[in-house]
Short mmCIF file of C-alpha atoms and ligand atoms in Angstrom, two decimals:
data_model
loop_
_atom_site.label_atom_id
_atom_site.label_comp_id
_atom_site.label_asym_id
_atom_site.label_seq_id
_atom_site.Cartn_x
_atom_site.Cartn_y
_atom_site.Cartn_z
CA UNK A 1 -4.18 -2.04 -8.08
CA UNK A 2 -3.88 -5.71 -7.62
CA UNK A 3 -3.71 -5.25 -3.76
CA UNK A 4 -6.35 -2.91 -3.45
CA UNK A 5 -8.72 -5.52 -4.96
CA UNK A 6 -7.65 -8.07 -2.92
CA UNK A 7 -8.73 -6.02 -0.21
CA UNK A 8 -12.07 -5.05 -1.58
CA UNK A 9 -12.79 -8.66 -2.10
CA UNK A 10 -11.56 -9.66 1.33
CA UNK A 11 -13.18 -7.04 2.97
CA UNK A 12 -16.92 -8.19 0.72
CA UNK A 13 -16.24 -11.62 2.16
CA UNK A 14 -15.74 -10.93 5.75
CA UNK A 15 -18.75 -8.66 5.30
CA UNK A 16 -20.80 -11.30 3.83
CA UNK A 17 -19.93 -13.60 6.46
CA UNK A 18 -20.39 -11.43 9.23
CA UNK A 19 -24.00 -10.20 7.86
CA UNK A 20 -25.02 -14.04 7.30
CA UNK A 21 -23.83 -14.76 11.06
CA UNK A 22 -25.38 -12.16 12.54
CA UNK A 23 -29.11 -12.25 11.28
CA UNK A 24 -28.70 -15.81 12.87
CA UNK A 25 -27.12 -14.52 16.16
CA UNK A 26 -29.50 -11.32 16.98
CA UNK A 27 -32.15 -12.26 18.84
CA UNK A 28 -33.33 -8.60 20.13
CA UNK A 29 -34.98 -6.19 17.58
CA UNK A 30 -32.94 -3.27 17.28
CA UNK A 31 -34.95 -0.39 18.89
CA UNK A 32 -33.79 3.31 19.17
CA UNK A 33 -34.76 5.37 21.96
CA UNK A 34 -34.26 8.92 20.64
CA UNK A 35 -35.05 10.81 23.95
CA UNK A 36 -32.54 8.90 25.82
CA UNK A 37 -29.90 8.87 23.40
CA UNK A 38 -30.49 12.82 23.61
CA UNK A 39 -29.89 12.48 27.13
CA UNK A 40 -27.08 10.52 27.30
CA UNK A 41 -25.36 12.70 24.73
CA UNK A 42 -26.04 15.56 26.93
CA UNK A 43 -24.23 13.80 29.88
CA UNK A 44 -21.65 13.09 27.39
CA UNK A 45 -21.07 16.67 26.66
CA UNK A 46 -21.09 17.61 30.25
CA UNK A 47 -18.59 15.01 31.24
CA UNK A 48 -15.89 17.19 29.09
CA UNK A 49 -16.22 20.24 31.89
CA UNK A 50 -13.91 20.78 34.35
CA UNK A 51 -14.23 18.68 37.33
CA UNK A 52 -14.76 21.25 40.21
CA UNK A 53 -17.76 23.08 38.04
CA UNK A 54 -19.56 19.52 37.77
CA UNK A 55 -19.58 19.12 41.49
CA UNK A 56 -22.29 21.96 41.75
CA UNK A 57 -23.47 21.58 38.22
CA UNK A 58 -22.59 24.94 36.97
CA UNK A 59 -20.64 24.43 33.74
CA UNK A 60 -22.60 26.52 31.55
CA UNK A 61 -24.86 25.60 29.04
CA UNK A 62 -23.92 22.16 28.89
CA UNK A 63 -25.17 21.72 32.44
CA UNK A 64 -28.24 23.36 31.84
CA UNK A 65 -29.44 20.88 29.36
CA UNK A 66 -29.91 18.24 31.84
CA UNK A 67 -30.54 17.59 35.56
CA UNK A 68 -27.62 17.05 38.02
CA UNK A 69 -26.67 13.29 38.76
CA UNK A 70 -26.95 12.81 42.32
CA UNK A 71 -23.85 10.68 44.05
CA UNK A 72 -21.85 11.57 41.68
CA UNK A 73 -18.41 9.88 41.24
CA UNK A 74 -15.46 11.41 38.97
CA UNK A 75 -12.51 9.48 38.32
CA UNK A 76 -9.66 10.84 35.63
CA UNK A 77 -6.46 9.25 35.23
CA UNK A 78 -2.88 10.67 34.62
CA UNK A 79 -3.52 11.10 30.81
CA UNK A 80 -6.87 13.02 31.43
CA UNK A 81 -9.28 10.23 30.25
CA UNK A 82 -11.87 9.64 32.95
CA UNK A 83 -15.33 8.53 33.83
CA UNK A 84 -18.04 10.03 36.02
CA UNK A 85 -21.05 8.16 37.37
CA UNK A 86 -24.18 9.30 39.17
CA UNK A 87 -27.72 8.59 39.90
CA UNK A 88 -30.01 9.84 37.55
CA UNK A 89 -33.33 10.36 39.40
CA UNK A 90 -35.72 10.93 36.40
CA UNK A 91 -34.63 7.56 34.84
CA UNK A 92 -34.10 5.78 38.00
CA UNK A 93 -30.74 4.74 36.36
CA UNK A 94 -27.25 4.52 37.16
CA UNK A 95 -25.56 6.29 34.38
CA UNK A 96 -21.69 5.72 33.67
CA UNK A 97 -20.33 8.55 31.00
CA UNK A 98 -16.83 7.89 29.65
CA UNK A 99 -14.65 10.79 28.41
CA UNK A 100 -11.70 10.15 26.24
CA UNK A 101 -9.11 12.62 25.44
CA UNK A 102 -10.96 16.03 24.35
CA UNK A 103 -11.02 15.46 20.21
CA UNK A 104 -10.43 19.39 19.90
CA UNK A 105 -7.29 19.24 22.01
CA UNK A 106 -5.51 16.73 19.87
CA UNK A 107 -3.61 18.84 17.32
CA UNK A 108 -2.45 15.41 15.20
CA UNK A 109 -4.83 13.03 15.29
CA UNK A 110 -2.62 10.94 12.75
CA UNK A 111 -0.21 10.51 15.37
CA UNK A 112 -2.19 10.45 18.54
CA UNK A 113 -4.86 7.97 17.29
CA UNK A 114 -2.25 5.28 16.68
CA UNK A 115 -3.58 1.97 15.15
CA UNK A 116 -1.47 -0.69 17.21
CA UNK A 117 -3.49 -3.45 18.43
CA UNK A 118 -2.94 -5.69 21.44
CA UNK A 119 -4.70 -8.80 22.24
CA UNK A 120 -7.94 -8.88 24.08
CA UNK A 121 -8.27 -11.41 26.36
CA UNK A 122 -12.34 -11.99 26.34
CA UNK A 123 -12.68 -13.53 23.21
CA UNK A 124 -10.38 -15.66 20.77
CA UNK A 125 -8.28 -13.85 18.24
CA UNK A 126 -9.80 -10.62 19.32
CA UNK A 127 -7.40 -7.57 19.36
CA UNK A 128 -8.35 -3.93 20.32
CA UNK A 129 -6.68 -0.62 19.86
CA UNK A 130 -3.71 -0.67 22.35
CA UNK A 131 -4.53 2.92 23.71
CA UNK A 132 -7.79 2.32 24.62
CA UNK A 133 -7.05 -0.89 26.44
CA UNK A 134 -4.23 0.24 28.29
CA UNK A 135 -6.74 3.14 29.39
CA UNK A 136 -9.11 0.33 30.65
CA UNK A 137 -6.74 -1.41 32.43
CA UNK A 138 -5.60 1.73 34.23
CA UNK A 139 -9.15 2.42 35.38
CA UNK A 140 -10.40 -0.95 35.92
CA UNK A 141 -9.63 -1.31 39.68
CA UNK A 142 -11.08 1.97 40.56
CA UNK A 143 -13.99 1.43 38.14
CA UNK A 144 -14.91 -1.66 39.74
CA UNK A 145 -14.89 0.09 43.53
CA UNK A 146 -16.48 2.93 42.02
CA UNK A 147 -19.57 1.07 40.31
CA UNK A 148 -20.30 -1.19 43.48
CA UNK A 149 -20.08 1.45 45.80
CA UNK A 150 -23.02 3.22 43.70
CA UNK A 151 -24.82 0.18 42.73
CA UNK A 152 -25.02 -0.78 46.56
CA UNK A 153 -26.71 2.78 46.93
CA UNK A 154 -29.01 1.93 44.07
CA UNK A 155 -29.39 -1.72 43.62
CA UNK A 156 -32.40 -1.88 41.87
CA UNK A 157 -31.82 1.40 39.50
CA UNK A 158 -31.37 0.77 35.89
CA UNK A 159 -27.71 0.90 34.43
CA UNK A 160 -26.86 3.24 31.16
CA UNK A 161 -23.60 3.55 29.93
CA UNK A 162 -21.95 6.34 27.18
CA UNK A 163 -19.48 8.13 25.75
CA UNK A 164 -18.78 10.65 22.81
CA UNK A 165 -15.58 10.11 20.48
CA UNK A 166 -12.66 8.51 22.19
CA UNK A 167 -15.00 8.30 25.32
CA UNK A 168 -17.26 6.30 23.06
CA UNK A 169 -14.53 3.74 22.35
CA UNK A 170 -13.40 3.45 25.96
CA UNK A 171 -17.09 2.86 26.84
CA UNK A 172 -17.30 0.02 24.63
CA UNK A 173 -14.69 -1.38 26.57
CA UNK A 174 -15.89 -0.85 30.00
CA UNK A 175 -19.73 -2.23 29.24
CA UNK A 176 -18.16 -5.87 29.06
CA UNK A 177 -16.49 -5.23 32.35
CA UNK A 178 -20.09 -3.72 33.90
CA UNK A 179 -21.73 -6.56 32.70
CA UNK A 180 -19.57 -8.74 34.92
CA UNK A 181 -19.71 -6.43 37.75
CA UNK A 182 -23.33 -6.93 37.70
CA UNK A 183 -23.91 -10.42 37.93
CA UNK A 184 -23.81 -11.17 33.80
CA UNK A 185 -26.82 -9.27 33.61
CA UNK A 186 -27.19 -7.02 30.87
CA UNK A 187 -27.10 -3.31 31.37
CA UNK A 188 -30.09 -1.32 30.25
CA UNK A 189 -28.90 0.96 27.47
CA UNK A 190 -25.65 1.81 25.81
CA UNK A 191 -25.30 4.73 23.36
CA UNK A 192 -21.93 6.13 21.77
CA UNK A 193 -21.77 9.33 19.82
CA UNK A 194 -19.20 9.19 16.78
CA UNK A 195 -17.15 6.66 18.63
CA UNK A 196 -13.97 5.56 16.54
CA UNK A 197 -13.45 1.95 15.61
CA UNK A 198 -12.24 -0.27 18.92
CA UNK A 199 -11.30 -3.60 17.49
CA UNK A 200 -10.59 -6.04 14.81
CA UNK A 201 -12.96 -8.68 13.11
CA UNK A 202 -13.28 -11.23 15.74
CA UNK A 203 -13.62 -8.42 18.06
CA UNK A 204 -16.56 -6.98 16.42
CA UNK A 205 -18.28 -10.21 15.86
CA UNK A 206 -17.96 -11.21 19.26
CA UNK A 207 -19.17 -8.06 20.61
CA UNK A 208 -21.90 -7.38 18.07
CA UNK A 209 -23.17 -11.20 18.70
CA UNK A 210 -23.02 -10.61 22.32
CA UNK A 211 -25.88 -8.12 22.13
CA UNK A 212 -26.85 -8.83 25.71
CA UNK A 213 -24.19 -6.87 27.05
CA UNK A 214 -26.85 -4.21 26.54
CA UNK A 215 -30.67 -4.66 26.51
CA UNK A 216 -30.43 -1.56 23.62
CA UNK A 217 -27.49 0.01 22.25
CA UNK A 218 -26.59 1.91 19.40
CA UNK A 219 -23.44 3.58 17.91
CA UNK A 220 -24.66 6.97 16.85
CA UNK A 221 -23.28 8.83 13.96
CA UNK A 222 -23.20 12.07 12.35
CA UNK A 223 -22.98 12.49 8.64
CA UNK A 224 -19.15 12.64 7.53
CA UNK A 225 -17.90 12.44 11.02
CA UNK A 226 -14.33 11.75 10.21
CA UNK A 227 -13.69 9.93 13.72
CA UNK A 228 -16.35 7.47 13.13
CA UNK A 229 -13.82 6.26 10.14
CA UNK A 230 -11.02 5.79 12.39
CA UNK A 231 -8.87 3.73 12.75
CA UNK A 232 -9.57 2.69 9.12
CA UNK A 233 -10.96 -0.69 8.20
CA UNK A 234 -8.81 -1.10 4.97
CA UNK A 235 -6.14 -2.84 4.86
CA UNK A 236 -3.42 -2.90 6.60
CA UNK A 237 -5.41 -1.41 9.48
CA UNK A 238 -8.46 -3.76 9.49
CA UNK A 239 -10.43 -2.19 12.28
CA UNK A 240 -14.42 -2.71 12.47
CA UNK A 241 -17.07 -1.15 14.13
CA UNK A 242 -19.45 -2.96 16.87
CA UNK A 243 -23.15 -3.49 17.02
CA UNK A 244 -25.89 -1.30 15.57
CA UNK A 245 -25.69 2.10 14.19
CA UNK A 246 -28.11 5.06 14.08
CA UNK A 247 -27.10 7.37 11.25
CA UNK A 248 -28.05 11.20 11.26
CA UNK A 249 -27.25 13.08 8.19
CA UNK A 250 -28.11 16.10 10.23
CA UNK A 251 -30.24 17.00 13.21
CA UNK A 252 -32.94 19.45 12.26
CA UNK A 253 -35.44 16.47 13.05
CA UNK A 254 -34.31 13.88 15.83
CA UNK A 255 -36.62 11.31 14.10
CA UNK A 256 -35.36 11.12 10.82
CA UNK A 257 -32.13 8.71 10.86
CA UNK A 258 -31.18 5.35 9.38
CA UNK A 259 -30.97 2.54 11.40
CA UNK A 260 -28.17 0.07 10.27
CA UNK A 261 -28.35 -3.28 12.06
CA UNK A 262 -25.00 -4.62 11.33
CA UNK A 263 -21.44 -2.67 11.61
CA UNK A 264 -20.08 -0.91 8.55
CA UNK A 265 -23.36 -1.10 6.31
CA UNK A 266 -23.29 1.15 3.30
CA UNK A 267 -26.67 2.73 4.18
CA UNK A 268 -25.18 4.76 7.19
CA UNK A 269 -22.01 6.54 7.63
CA UNK A 270 -20.09 3.83 5.21
CA UNK A 271 -21.34 5.57 2.14
CA UNK A 272 -18.59 8.12 2.39
CA UNK A 273 -15.38 6.93 1.67
CA UNK A 274 -13.31 10.40 0.86
CA UNK A 275 -14.61 13.68 2.15
CA UNK A 276 -14.81 13.51 6.30
CA UNK A 277 -15.69 16.27 8.39
CA UNK A 278 -14.53 17.12 11.94
CA UNK A 279 -17.50 19.74 12.03
CA UNK A 280 -19.77 16.57 12.03
CA UNK A 281 -18.01 15.26 14.77
CA UNK A 282 -18.84 18.39 16.86
CA UNK A 283 -22.57 18.51 15.63
CA UNK A 284 -24.29 15.84 17.54
CA UNK A 285 -28.35 16.85 18.56
CA UNK A 286 -27.59 20.35 16.82
CA UNK A 287 -25.40 21.16 19.66
CA UNK A 288 -21.78 23.12 19.31
CA UNK A 289 -19.71 20.69 21.23
CA UNK A 290 -16.42 22.22 20.57
CA UNK A 291 -17.73 25.63 21.47
CA UNK A 292 -19.68 24.32 24.89
CA UNK A 293 -16.56 22.22 25.80
CA UNK A 294 -14.10 25.23 25.66
CA UNK A 295 -16.73 27.40 27.76
CA UNK A 296 -17.40 25.04 30.20
C1 NAG B 301 -0.23 8.01 29.35
O1 NAG B 301 0.33 7.95 28.09
C2 NAG B 301 1.81 7.59 27.79
C3 NAG B 301 1.83 8.35 26.59
O2 NAG B 301 1.23 8.03 25.43
C4 NAG B 301 1.82 6.49 27.62
O3 NAG B 301 2.90 5.78 27.62
C5 NAG B 301 1.07 5.86 28.97
O4 NAG B 301 1.07 4.10 29.19
C6 NAG B 301 -0.21 6.43 29.43
N1 NAG B 301 -0.47 6.07 30.86
C7 NAG B 301 -1.85 5.73 30.87
C8 NAG B 301 -2.35 5.15 32.45
O5 NAG B 301 -2.91 5.39 30.23
C1 NAG B 302 -31.47 16.77 6.84
O1 NAG B 302 -31.30 15.56 6.74
C2 NAG B 302 -32.77 15.13 5.94
C3 NAG B 302 -32.53 13.78 5.79
O2 NAG B 302 -32.42 12.89 7.03
C4 NAG B 302 -32.81 15.81 4.40
O3 NAG B 302 -34.04 15.51 3.94
C5 NAG B 302 -32.93 17.35 4.80
O4 NAG B 302 -32.73 17.98 3.38
C6 NAG B 302 -31.16 17.84 5.65
N1 NAG B 302 -31.48 18.89 5.83
C7 NAG B 302 -30.69 19.89 5.69
C8 NAG B 302 -30.74 21.38 6.13
O5 NAG B 302 -29.56 19.37 5.28
#
């Protein structure tokens, strides 16, 4: 009882400090581009499909929703995390789509999504989820090569980054790397869908205040999506989301959503504290993610 109250007070204090500071630090107005968000979500769904089907863009329903990417590069590590990047002709953009482990293939989220943190060297006292960070380190060299290669093919294009679920978490760590590789110029858009939390308070604060990693960005959430609630922000886990949130109750009208400027806002997905849903994790944009992924 006592411990609980303490946690609550600490959290409230943390949130009020964070809120006050962020109001000062935010320079960019929070904009959300529904069409672009949907487009990047559709590429995120495609990224789950088998790679030989992606080469000729024949991955069923998922591939029919969106045009093939040109100059496609796909990299997969030994633990089946991967990214793909390619040139989106319609948008004149290099799109980087990050995929984590298939969330519907994880039998036991409790044990697979451990909560252990590790130091994150880019900012002071920052810690991030250990497995996400190790995956980043594992991919980093290849990511650099691949990005510089496609950048040299499309030096003037825009740059987008995206990912769903664990891919969203990994994309969150990849974006600052791309920012550096891009000569410390912000990328053009960064949208995640149902991303878990990635790091601690300091990481959230650092990341969110550096909104210049990307010109526009949002963490899109779907109603009671359980993955967006993991790892917990409560004691002893103390994880915190980053950045702006765009919260959908449902996707019957894509233009009906709530925008929350700061992380962990009670108006958005934090309004739920108990009843979470895996179904909502696979409902982004009204598609049946679990089905589409198993059939592609
Ligand atoms: C792959 O997963 C295993 C078991 O979780 C882990 O020990 C290893 O470090 C991971 N390797 C990479 C490259 O992420
Ligand atoms: C969808 O969400 C909106 C609020 O964003 C709500 O008004 C509407 O009733 C919901 N529709 C369904 C079918 O749940």
